[in-house]
mmCIF file of C-alpha atoms in Angstrom:
data_model
loop_
_atom_site.group_PDB
_atom_site.id
_atom_site.type_symbol
_atom_site.label_atom_id
_atom_site.label_comp_id
_atom_site.label_asym_id
_atom_site.label_seq_id
_atom_site.Cartn_x
_atom_site.Cartn_y
_atom_site.Cartn_z
ATOM 1 C CA MET A 125 -9.255 -68.250 5.043
ATOM 2 C CA ASN A 126 -5.595 -66.281 5.266
ATOM 3 C CA GLU A 127 -5.204 -66.004 1.926
ATOM 4 C CA ILE A 128 -8.779 -64.710 1.335
ATOM 5 C CA TYR A 129 -7.236 -61.838 4.199
ATOM 6 C CA GLU A 130 -4.738 -60.814 2.722
ATOM 7 C CA GLN A 131 -6.488 -60.713 -0.774
ATOM 8 C CA VAL A 132 -9.090 -57.957 0.717
ATOM 9 C CA LYS A 133 -7.277 -56.324 3.071
ATOM 10 C CA GLN A 134 -4.745 -55.334 -0.647
ATOM 11 C CA PHE A 135 -8.053 -54.525 -2.094
ATOM 12 C CA GLY A 136 -9.500 -52.448 0.612
ATOM 13 C CA ASN A 137 -5.355 -50.121 1.048
ATOM 14 C CA GLU A 138 -5.679 -49.649 -3.222
ATOM 15 C CA ILE A 139 -9.236 -48.900 -2.502
ATOM 16 C CA GLY A 140 -8.449 -46.016 0.422
ATOM 17 C CA TRP A 141 -4.943 -45.085 -2.250
ATOM 18 C CA LEU A 142 -7.297 -44.087 -5.084
ATOM 19 C CA SER A 143 -9.716 -42.419 -2.955
ATOM 20 C CA ASN A 144 -6.997 -39.965 -1.122
ATOM 21 C CA ILE A 145 -5.515 -39.579 -4.297
ATOM 22 C CA VAL A 146 -9.529 -38.577 -5.520
ATOM 23 C CA GLY A 147 -9.773 -36.302 -2.864
ATOM 24 C CA VAL A 148 -6.152 -34.717 -3.749
ATOM 25 C CA GLY A 149 -7.299 -34.019 -6.692
ATOM 26 C CA VAL A 150 -11.325 -32.830 -5.895
ATOM 27 C CA LEU A 151 -9.754 -30.135 -3.229
ATOM 28 C CA ALA A 152 -7.164 -29.230 -6.252
ATOM 29 C CA VAL A 153 -10.249 -28.482 -7.931
ATOM 30 C CA VAL A 154 -11.799 -26.308 -5.930
ATOM 31 C CA ALA A 155 -8.788 -23.917 -5.650
ATOM 32 C CA VAL A 156 -8.318 -23.795 -8.793
ATOM 33 C CA VAL A 157 -11.824 -22.170 -9.214
ATOM 34 C CA PHE A 158 -12.307 -20.779 -5.742
ATOM 35 C CA ASN A 159 -8.705 -18.856 -6.513
ATOM 36 C CA PHE A 160 -10.164 -17.846 -10.661
ATOM 37 C CA GLY A 161 -13.388 -16.615 -8.825
ATOM 38 C CA LYS A 162 -11.242 -14.370 -6.699
ATOM 39 C CA LYS A 163 -9.336 -13.297 -8.985
ATOM 40 C CA ILE A 164 -13.286 -11.731 -11.135
ATOM 41 C CA TRP A 165 -14.355 -10.902 -7.846
ATOM 42 C CA LYS A 166 -11.120 -8.778 -7.590
ATOM 43 C CA LYS A 167 -11.450 -7.478 -11.166
ATOM 44 C CA GLN A 168 -14.922 -6.644 -11.185
ATOM 45 C CA ARG A 169 -14.656 -4.602 -8.299
ATOM 46 C CA LEU A 170 -11.299 -2.973 -9.664
ATOM 47 C CA LYS A 171 -13.382 -2.044 -12.437
ATOM 48 C CA LYS A 172 -15.867 -0.400 -10.134
ATOM 49 C CA ARG A 173 -14.291 1.178 -8.525
ATOM 50 C CA LEU A 174 -12.021 2.783 -11.382
ATOM 51 C CA LYS A 175 -14.980 2.749 -13.138
ATOM 52 C CA ALA A 176 -16.462 5.119 -10.619
ATOM 53 C CA SER A 177 -12.786 7.388 -10.639
ATOM 54 C CA LYS A 178 -13.688 9.029 -14.474
ATOM 55 C CA LEU A 179 -15.477 11.138 -11.049
ATOM 56 C CA ILE A 180 -12.004 12.859 -10.314
ATOM 57 C CA GLY A 181 -11.881 15.876 -13.149
ATOM 58 C CA THR A 182 -9.203 17.993 -14.096
ATOM 59 C CA ASN A 183 -8.079 21.919 -14.715
ATOM 60 C CA ASP A 184 -7.704 22.979 -17.771
ATOM 61 C CA ASP A 185 -3.950 23.302 -17.537
ATOM 62 C CA GLY A 186 -4.980 19.014 -16.596
ATOM 63 C CA SER A 187 -4.076 20.255 -13.032
ATOM 64 C CA PHE A 188 -7.093 17.494 -10.298
ATOM 65 C CA ARG A 189 -9.691 18.407 -9.040
ATOM 66 C CA ILE A 190 -12.559 17.387 -7.648
ATOM 67 C CA GLY A 191 -16.077 18.836 -6.820
ATOM 68 C CA ASN A 192 -15.095 22.564 -6.216
ATOM 69 C CA ILE A 193 -11.487 21.183 -4.678
ATOM 70 C CA SER A 194 -7.985 22.090 -7.381
ATOM 71 C CA ASP A 195 -4.787 21.507 -6.517
ATOM 72 C CA SER A 196 -1.861 22.220 -8.271
ATOM 73 C CA PHE A 197 -0.714 18.512 -9.309
ATOM 74 C CA VAL A 198 -0.879 16.404 -11.978
ATOM 75 C CA VAL A 199 -1.596 13.413 -11.699
ATOM 76 C CA VAL A 200 0.088 12.092 -15.093
ATOM 77 C CA GLU A 201 -0.472 7.946 -14.046
ATOM 78 C CA GLY A 202 -2.812 6.503 -10.894
ATOM 79 C CA ASN A 203 -6.335 7.452 -9.609
ATOM 80 C CA GLY A 204 -5.366 6.343 -5.527
ATOM 81 C CA VAL A 205 -7.263 3.707 -6.642
ATOM 82 C CA GLU A 206 -5.466 0.996 -7.784
ATOM 83 C CA THR A 207 -1.981 0.389 -5.584
ATOM 84 C CA PHE A 208 1.305 -0.538 -8.456
ATOM 85 C CA ALA A 209 2.064 -3.693 -7.710
ATOM 86 C CA LYS A 210 5.942 -2.885 -8.656
ATOM 87 C CA VAL A 211 6.940 -0.164 -8.947
ATOM 88 C CA ALA A 212 11.421 -1.029 -10.610
ATOM 89 C CA THR A 213 13.634 2.195 -10.511
ATOM 90 C CA ARG A 214 17.068 2.572 -13.125
ATOM 91 C CA GLU A 215 19.689 5.178 -13.136
ATOM 92 C CA THR A 216 21.927 6.002 -14.978
ATOM 93 C CA PRO A 217 25.013 7.517 -14.099
ATOM 94 C CA SER A 218 25.273 10.706 -15.652
ATOM 95 C CA SER A 219 23.170 14.896 -15.008
ATOM 96 C CA ILE A 220 21.725 16.605 -17.119
ATOM 97 C CA THR A 221 23.099 19.079 -18.834
ATOM 98 C CA LEU A 222 21.070 22.547 -16.969
ATOM 99 C CA PRO A 223 20.050 25.780 -19.160
ATOM 100 C CA PRO A 224 22.661 29.322 -18.775
ATOM 101 C CA GLU A 225 19.619 30.538 -16.449
ATOM 102 C CA ALA A 226 19.551 27.753 -14.039
ATOM 103 C CA LEU A 227 23.904 27.678 -14.212
ATOM 104 C CA GLU A 228 23.135 31.241 -13.151
ATOM 105 C CA GLU A 229 20.880 31.400 -10.997
ATOM 106 C CA LEU A 230 22.887 27.810 -9.115
ATOM 107 C CA GLU A 231 26.668 29.640 -9.281
ATOM 108 C CA ARG A 232 23.700 32.275 -6.821
ATOM 109 C CA ILE A 233 22.546 29.873 -4.936
ATOM 110 C CA THR A 234 25.881 27.989 -4.045
ATOM 111 C CA ARG A 235 27.959 31.157 -3.011
ATOM 112 C CA GLU A 236 24.166 32.360 -0.777
ATOM 113 C CA LEU A 237 23.886 28.558 0.876
ATOM 114 C CA GLU A 238 28.484 28.117 0.832
ATOM 115 C CA ASN A 239 28.330 30.586 4.021
ATOM 116 C CA GLN A 240 26.168 30.061 5.798
ATOM 117 C CA GLU A 241 26.547 31.221 9.015
ATOM 118 C CA ASP A 242 24.097 28.925 11.276
ATOM 119 C CA ALA A 243 25.565 25.845 10.452
ATOM 120 C CA HIS A 244 22.426 23.075 12.139
ATOM 121 C CA PHE A 245 20.186 24.362 9.561
ATOM 122 C CA LYS A 246 22.967 24.821 7.197
ATOM 123 C CA LEU A 247 21.270 23.138 4.043
ATOM 124 C CA TYR A 248 24.076 20.953 1.742
ATOM 125 C CA ASN A 249 24.607 20.167 -0.585
ATOM 126 C CA GLY A 250 23.663 16.501 -1.898
ATOM 127 C CA ASP A 251 23.629 14.375 -4.030
ATOM 128 C CA ILE A 252 20.658 13.145 -5.987
ATOM 129 C CA TYR A 253 18.568 11.655 -8.520
ATOM 130 C CA SER A 254 16.676 13.392 -11.666
ATOM 131 C CA PHE A 255 14.283 12.457 -12.275
ATOM 132 C CA THR A 256 14.067 11.541 -15.950
ATOM 133 C CA ASN A 257 10.985 9.255 -17.989
ATOM 134 C CA PHE A 258 8.621 6.373 -16.322
ATOM 135 C CA ARG A 259 6.849 4.108 -18.516
ATOM 136 C CA ILE A 260 3.484 1.548 -17.008
ATOM 137 C CA SER A 261 2.973 -1.823 -17.750
ATOM 138 C CA ARG A 262 0.539 -4.234 -15.972
ATOM 139 C CA THR A 263 0.843 -7.996 -14.382
ATOM 140 C CA GLU A 264 0.027 -11.003 -16.517
ATOM 141 C CA THR A 265 -1.667 -12.347 -13.359
ATOM 142 C CA ASP A 266 -4.280 -9.941 -12.766
ATOM 143 C CA GLU A 267 -3.301 -6.893 -14.829
ATOM 144 C CA SER A 268 -2.249 -5.248 -12.236
ATOM 145 C CA GLY A 269 -0.387 -1.952 -12.741
ATOM 146 C CA CYS A 270 3.676 -1.674 -12.462
ATOM 147 C CA ILE A 271 5.684 1.028 -13.183
ATOM 148 C CA ASP A 272 9.479 1.713 -14.045
ATOM 149 C CA LEU A 273 10.456 4.953 -13.556
ATOM 150 C CA GLU A 274 14.679 6.408 -15.018
ATOM 151 C CA PHE A 275 17.348 8.326 -12.925
ATOM 152 C CA LYS A 276 20.286 10.782 -13.582
ATOM 153 C CA HIS A 277 22.453 11.901 -10.669
ATOM 154 C CA SER A 278 21.397 15.469 -9.403
ATOM 155 C CA LYS A 279 23.182 17.857 -7.132
ATOM 156 C CA TYR A 280 20.455 19.172 -4.642
ATOM 157 C CA TYR A 281 21.855 23.136 -4.851
ATOM 158 C CA GLU A 282 21.272 22.974 -8.942
ATOM 159 C CA PHE A 283 16.907 21.517 -7.817
ATOM 160 C CA LEU A 284 17.067 24.348 -5.510
ATOM 161 C CA ALA A 285 17.208 27.293 -8.759
ATOM 162 C CA ILE A 286 15.303 25.819 -11.194
ATOM 163 C CA ASP A 287 13.257 25.918 -7.514
ATOM 164 C CA ARG A 288 12.864 28.921 -8.013
ATOM 165 C CA LEU A 289 13.647 29.960 -11.457
ATOM 166 C CA ALA A 290 10.121 27.836 -12.079
ATOM 167 C CA ARG A 291 7.693 30.511 -10.572
ATOM 168 C CA ASP A 292 9.014 32.475 -13.775
ATOM 169 C CA PRO A 293 6.732 32.759 -16.339
ATOM 170 C CA ALA A 294 9.921 33.662 -19.031
ATOM 171 C CA PHE A 295 11.398 30.517 -18.246
ATOM 172 C CA ARG A 296 8.180 28.458 -17.722
ATOM 173 C CA LEU A 297 7.067 29.017 -21.124
ATOM 174 C CA LYS A 298 10.657 28.818 -22.580
ATOM 175 C CA TYR A 299 11.558 25.454 -20.524
ATOM 176 C CA PHE A 300 8.513 23.379 -19.836
ATOM 177 C CA GLU A 301 5.544 24.440 -22.177
ATOM 178 C CA GLU A 302 6.495 20.928 -24.245
ATOM 179 C CA SER A 303 5.768 18.603 -20.536
ATOM 180 C CA ILE A 304 3.388 20.551 -19.468
ATOM 181 C CA ARG A 305 1.435 19.016 -22.813
ATOM 182 C CA THR A 306 3.627 16.040 -23.079
ATOM 183 C CA ARG A 307 3.330 15.164 -19.074
ATOM 184 C CA LYS A 308 7.249 14.416 -19.862
ATOM 185 C CA PRO A 309 9.588 14.896 -16.875
ATOM 186 C CA LYS A 310 12.260 17.426 -18.167
ATOM 187 C CA TYR A 311 14.315 19.623 -15.746
ATOM 188 C CA CYS A 312 13.813 17.669 -12.399
ATOM 189 C CA LEU A 313 16.109 17.827 -10.479
ATOM 190 C CA GLY A 314 14.979 16.053 -7.270
ATOM 191 C CA PHE A 315 12.335 13.682 -7.558
ATOM 192 C CA GLY A 316 10.376 13.781 -4.543
ATOM 193 C CA ILE A 317 8.747 10.175 -2.182
ATOM 194 C CA ALA A 318 5.408 11.748 -0.598
ATOM 195 C CA LEU A 319 3.771 9.555 2.305
ATOM 196 C CA THR A 320 0.567 9.715 3.945
ATOM 197 C CA ILE A 321 0.268 8.072 6.844
ATOM 198 C CA ILE A 322 -3.061 6.842 8.826
ATOM 199 C CA THR A 323 -2.176 6.108 12.631
ATOM 200 C CA ALA A 324 -3.843 2.948 13.733
ATOM 201 C CA ASP A 325 -6.466 5.183 15.794
ATOM 202 C CA ASP A 326 -7.662 6.682 11.980
ATOM 203 C CA LYS A 327 -6.363 9.411 12.031
ATOM 204 C CA LEU A 328 -4.590 11.428 9.146
ATOM 205 C CA VAL A 329 -0.899 12.796 10.362
ATOM 206 C CA VAL A 330 -0.237 16.654 9.038
ATOM 207 C CA PRO A 331 2.175 18.104 9.027
ATOM 208 C CA ARG A 332 3.042 21.925 9.345
ATOM 209 C CA ARG A 333 6.476 22.803 7.609
ATOM 210 C CA SER A 334 8.360 25.669 9.801
ATOM 211 C CA GLU A 335 10.426 28.794 9.642
ATOM 212 C CA ASN A 336 13.619 26.519 9.767
ATOM 213 C CA VAL A 337 13.172 25.153 6.022
ATOM 214 C CA SER A 338 13.824 26.509 1.970
ATOM 215 C CA VAL A 339 11.149 25.598 0.475
ATOM 216 C CA TRP A 340 6.656 26.418 1.796
ATOM 217 C CA LYS A 341 7.156 28.019 4.805
ATOM 218 C CA ASN A 342 4.501 27.792 7.541
ATOM 219 C CA LYS A 343 2.330 25.421 4.744
ATOM 220 C CA TYR A 344 1.115 22.823 5.880
ATOM 221 C CA THR A 345 1.992 19.732 4.066
ATOM 222 C CA ILE A 346 2.576 16.074 3.089
ATOM 223 C CA SER A 347 2.505 13.531 5.720
ATOM 224 C CA ALA A 348 6.326 12.673 5.757
ATOM 225 C CA ASN A 349 8.062 13.787 1.999
ATOM 226 C CA GLU A 350 11.465 12.760 1.006
ATOM 227 C CA ALA A 351 13.786 13.382 -2.257
ATOM 228 C CA LEU A 352 15.096 10.755 -3.208
ATOM 229 C CA SER A 353 19.196 10.408 -2.047
ATOM 230 C CA ARG A 354 21.590 8.786 -3.940
ATOM 231 C CA MET A 355 23.646 8.284 -0.761
ATOM 232 C CA LEU A 356 21.392 6.507 1.064
ATOM 233 C CA ASP A 357 18.088 5.437 -0.842
ATOM 234 C CA ARG A 358 19.593 2.318 -3.024
ATOM 235 C CA ASN A 359 19.506 -1.330 -2.646
ATOM 236 C CA GLU A 360 21.543 -4.039 -3.521
ATOM 237 C CA LYS A 361 21.226 -4.266 -6.577
ATOM 238 C CA GLY A 362 22.720 -0.342 -6.389
ATOM 239 C CA GLN A 363 19.902 1.856 -7.657
ATOM 240 C CA PRO A 364 17.162 3.371 -6.230
ATOM 241 C CA ASP A 365 15.164 2.602 -3.689
ATOM 242 C CA VAL A 366 11.890 4.790 -2.927
ATOM 243 C CA TYR A 367 10.553 2.504 -0.489
ATOM 244 C CA PHE A 368 14.145 2.754 1.462
ATOM 245 C CA ALA A 369 13.080 6.292 1.069
ATOM 246 C CA ALA A 370 9.873 5.969 2.006
ATOM 247 C CA GLN A 371 11.107 4.698 4.823
ATOM 248 C CA ARG A 372 13.752 6.686 5.783
ATOM 249 C CA ALA A 373 11.336 10.180 5.369
ATOM 250 C CA ALA A 374 8.714 8.750 7.860
ATOM 251 C CA LYS A 375 11.890 7.665 10.307
ATOM 252 C CA GLU A 376 13.977 11.287 10.084
ATOM 253 C CA GLU A 377 11.107 13.720 9.800
ATOM 254 C CA LEU A 378 8.422 11.803 12.246
ATOM 255 C CA GLY A 379 11.054 9.409 14.478
ATOM 256 C CA VAL A 380 8.877 5.975 13.284
ATOM 257 C CA ASP A 381 9.655 2.330 11.442
ATOM 258 C CA ILE A 382 6.833 1.795 8.819
ATOM 259 C CA PRO A 383 6.997 -1.856 7.654
ATOM 260 C CA VAL A 384 7.927 -2.024 4.032
ATOM 261 C CA ASP A 385 5.373 -4.390 3.382
ATOM 262 C CA ALA A 386 2.373 -1.957 4.162
ATOM 263 C CA ILE A 387 3.632 1.238 2.223
ATOM 264 C CA HIS A 388 1.498 1.402 -1.172
ATOM 265 C CA PHE A 389 2.230 3.860 -4.495
ATOM 266 C CA TYR A 390 -0.455 4.502 -6.380
ATOM 267 C CA ALA A 391 0.104 7.230 -8.485
ATOM 268 C CA LEU A 392 3.060 9.941 -10.316
ATOM 269 C CA GLY A 393 2.232 12.516 -10.441
ATOM 270 C CA PHE A 394 3.951 16.723 -10.585
ATOM 271 C CA GLU A 395 3.362 20.336 -9.276
ATOM 272 C CA THR A 396 3.078 22.670 -11.478
ATOM 273 C CA VAL A 397 3.948 25.408 -9.761
ATOM 274 C CA SER A 398 7.957 24.276 -9.427
ATOM 275 C CA MET A 399 7.188 21.790 -12.185
ATOM 276 C CA GLN A 400 9.087 18.463 -9.518
ATOM 277 C CA TRP A 401 7.836 15.682 -10.163
ATOM 278 C CA ALA A 402 6.634 12.916 -7.091
ATOM 279 C CA LEU A 403 5.600 8.671 -6.441
ATOM 280 C CA LEU A 404 1.828 9.431 -3.946
ATOM 281 C CA GLY A 405 1.417 6.364 -1.433
ATOM 282 C CA THR A 406 -0.132 5.803 1.483
ATOM 283 C CA VAL A 407 1.173 3.524 4.270
ATOM 284 C CA LYS A 408 -1.698 2.555 7.237
ATOM 285 C CA THR A 409 1.050 2.147 11.001
ATOM 286 C CA ASP A 410 -0.039 -0.004 14.327
ATOM 287 C CA LEU A 411 1.349 3.720 15.668
ATOM 288 C CA ILE A 412 -2.092 5.403 17.258
ATOM 289 C CA SER A 413 -1.313 9.489 16.967
ATOM 290 C CA GLN A 414 0.173 9.476 20.451
ATOM 291 C CA ASP A 415 2.860 7.182 19.245
ATOM 292 C CA ILE A 416 3.763 9.805 16.523
ATOM 293 C CA ASP A 417 2.924 12.834 17.867
ATOM 294 C CA ASP A 418 5.638 11.615 21.079
ATOM 295 C CA SER A 419 8.353 10.314 19.108
ATOM 296 C CA PHE A 420 8.224 13.260 16.915
ATOM 297 C CA ARG A 421 9.377 15.125 20.158
ATOM 298 C CA THR A 422 11.781 12.472 20.833
ATOM 299 C CA THR A 423 13.712 10.821 18.360
ATOM 300 C CA ALA A 424 12.659 12.538 14.458
ATOM 301 C CA LYS A 425 15.994 13.697 13.625
ATOM 302 C CA ASP A 426 14.551 16.096 10.801
ATOM 303 C CA LYS A 427 12.253 18.437 13.311
ATOM 304 C CA PHE A 428 13.770 21.640 12.367
ATOM 305 C CA GLU A 429 11.500 21.145 9.603
ATOM 306 C CA HIS A 430 8.009 21.311 11.059
ATOM 307 C CA ALA A 431 6.006 23.432 13.666
ATOM 308 C CA GLU A 432 3.692 21.490 14.865
ATOM 309 C CA LEU A 433 2.013 17.752 13.724
ATOM 310 C CA ARG A 434 -1.765 17.814 13.260
ATOM 311 C CA PHE A 435 -4.146 15.084 13.750
ATOM 312 C CA ILE A 436 -7.084 15.047 11.348
ATOM 313 C CA ASP A 437 -9.644 12.221 11.628
ATOM 314 C CA PHE A 438 -9.228 10.359 8.053
ATOM 315 C CA THR A 439 -12.648 10.357 7.401
ATOM 316 C CA PRO A 440 -14.179 11.881 4.321
ATOM 317 C CA GLU A 441 -15.889 14.531 6.339
ATOM 318 C CA ALA A 442 -12.676 15.572 7.691
ATOM 319 C CA VAL A 443 -10.492 15.413 5.704
ATOM 320 C CA VAL A 444 -12.610 17.548 2.611
ATOM 321 C CA ARG A 445 -13.343 20.283 6.047
ATOM 322 C CA PHE A 446 -10.538 21.125 6.563
ATOM 323 C CA ILE A 447 -9.559 21.282 3.466
ATOM 324 C CA HIS A 448 -11.885 23.975 2.689
ATOM 325 C CA GLU A 449 -10.404 25.753 5.947
ATOM 326 C CA ASN A 450 -6.714 25.017 4.548
ATOM 327 C CA ALA A 451 -6.843 25.494 0.820
ATOM 328 C CA GLU A 452 -4.761 28.666 0.746
ATOM 329 C CA ASN A 453 -1.831 27.465 3.191
ATOM 330 C CA MET A 454 -1.235 23.445 1.513
ATOM 331 C CA VAL A 455 1.340 22.831 -0.562
ATOM 332 C CA PRO A 456 0.930 21.944 -3.752
ATOM 333 C CA GLY A 457 0.165 17.894 -4.356
ATOM 334 C CA CYS A 458 -1.393 18.687 -1.111
ATOM 335 C CA LYS A 459 -4.430 18.636 -1.083
ATOM 336 C CA ALA A 460 -4.311 15.542 -4.296
ATOM 337 C CA GLN A 461 -3.116 13.336 -2.477
ATOM 338 C CA PHE A 462 -5.441 13.038 0.812
ATOM 339 C CA LEU A 463 -7.756 12.742 -1.766
ATOM 340 C CA LEU A 464 -5.818 10.257 -3.733
ATOM 341 C CA SER A 465 -5.209 8.502 0.366
ATOM 342 C CA LEU A 466 -9.061 8.419 0.495
ATOM 343 C CA PHE A 467 -10.006 6.174 -2.397
ATOM 344 C CA ASN A 468 -6.608 4.174 -1.646
ATOM 345 C CA HIS A 469 -8.463 3.005 1.722
ATOM 346 C CA GLY A 470 -11.691 2.510 0.360
ATOM 347 C CA ALA A 471 -14.094 6.218 0.452
ATOM 348 C CA ASP A 472 -16.265 6.650 -2.226
ATOM 349 C CA ILE A 473 -15.472 8.512 -4.423
ATOM 350 C CA GLY A 474 -19.559 10.120 -5.582
ATOM 351 C CA HIS A 475 -19.434 10.891 -1.898
ATOM 352 C CA VAL A 476 -16.255 12.884 -1.531
ATOM 353 C CA ARG A 477 -16.529 14.781 -4.784
ATOM 354 C CA GLU A 478 -20.500 16.548 -3.964
ATOM 355 C CA LEU A 479 -18.255 16.743 -0.251
ATOM 356 C CA ALA A 480 -15.829 19.000 -2.563
ATOM 357 C CA ARG A 481 -18.903 20.752 -3.445
ATOM 358 C CA GLY A 482 -19.664 21.974 -0.488
#
């Protein structure tokens, strides 16, 4: 009897072991099917939104336009809808050769700024990057967009020299005609990290620049905007880090800390006034608008750059209305980035276009 009992017990254990194997197998199959279905759903959803993004038009010079809203900013890669899955950077430790006109302007700027009397607002000749090239690729898993950025060395006064000269039609025709046509960077001596910040109570942070800045005085601008720094924005491998720069921009200009995983970059382009390039992104914070306003007033290191902060409802209706009311008083790229950020957060592009026609 004991022998029979042991045989039955052993058979039961074997059945249990087999059932566990079968159960694990079934779960594995379900997981694979679920993940596959999820990827298909994401791709279909993305394709639908990318199709809708064709509603975003351009002006004759390739600059941004949607409805009746235009901006002197050329979106070279990205459309707001899709976030870059990866942003990689590479530095070549050398400088580009400036044209003779820029060298002369650089000498004038150096004499002018080195003799500034007010040390508090002195503009220092900091180490920054010149942006030289980029490449776009896709991930193997879900074909998400990736971007590789290449840099050389530059100085802030060099950036100011090109910024001034680029507004001269003769200089633009001589040095930037091909760059505009091919959409490739040339004499980009200050690469910008431009970040829209959305509060926990769904407000878009809109600063107005002060009288103390060197360019675009008293204009409404993007929430946080910083030039990539060779001294401050390096990762553990010693390469430029756009995420560090985005965090630093928010901390220095607004006094707020933002986590890296909340930063989403979605477009690369250049504004056609000074021919400078920027990487556009957005972040949704866990701070309400009052928190950010308090931090700006009490802890922002560079609060002198802004005269005030405004908080606009982050809805298509409110953002488009703000743009219509202040179109002539905004820095280049500001209008484009505000609208692209709406798209990145799921706003219907067709609806925004209809509002922009108003």
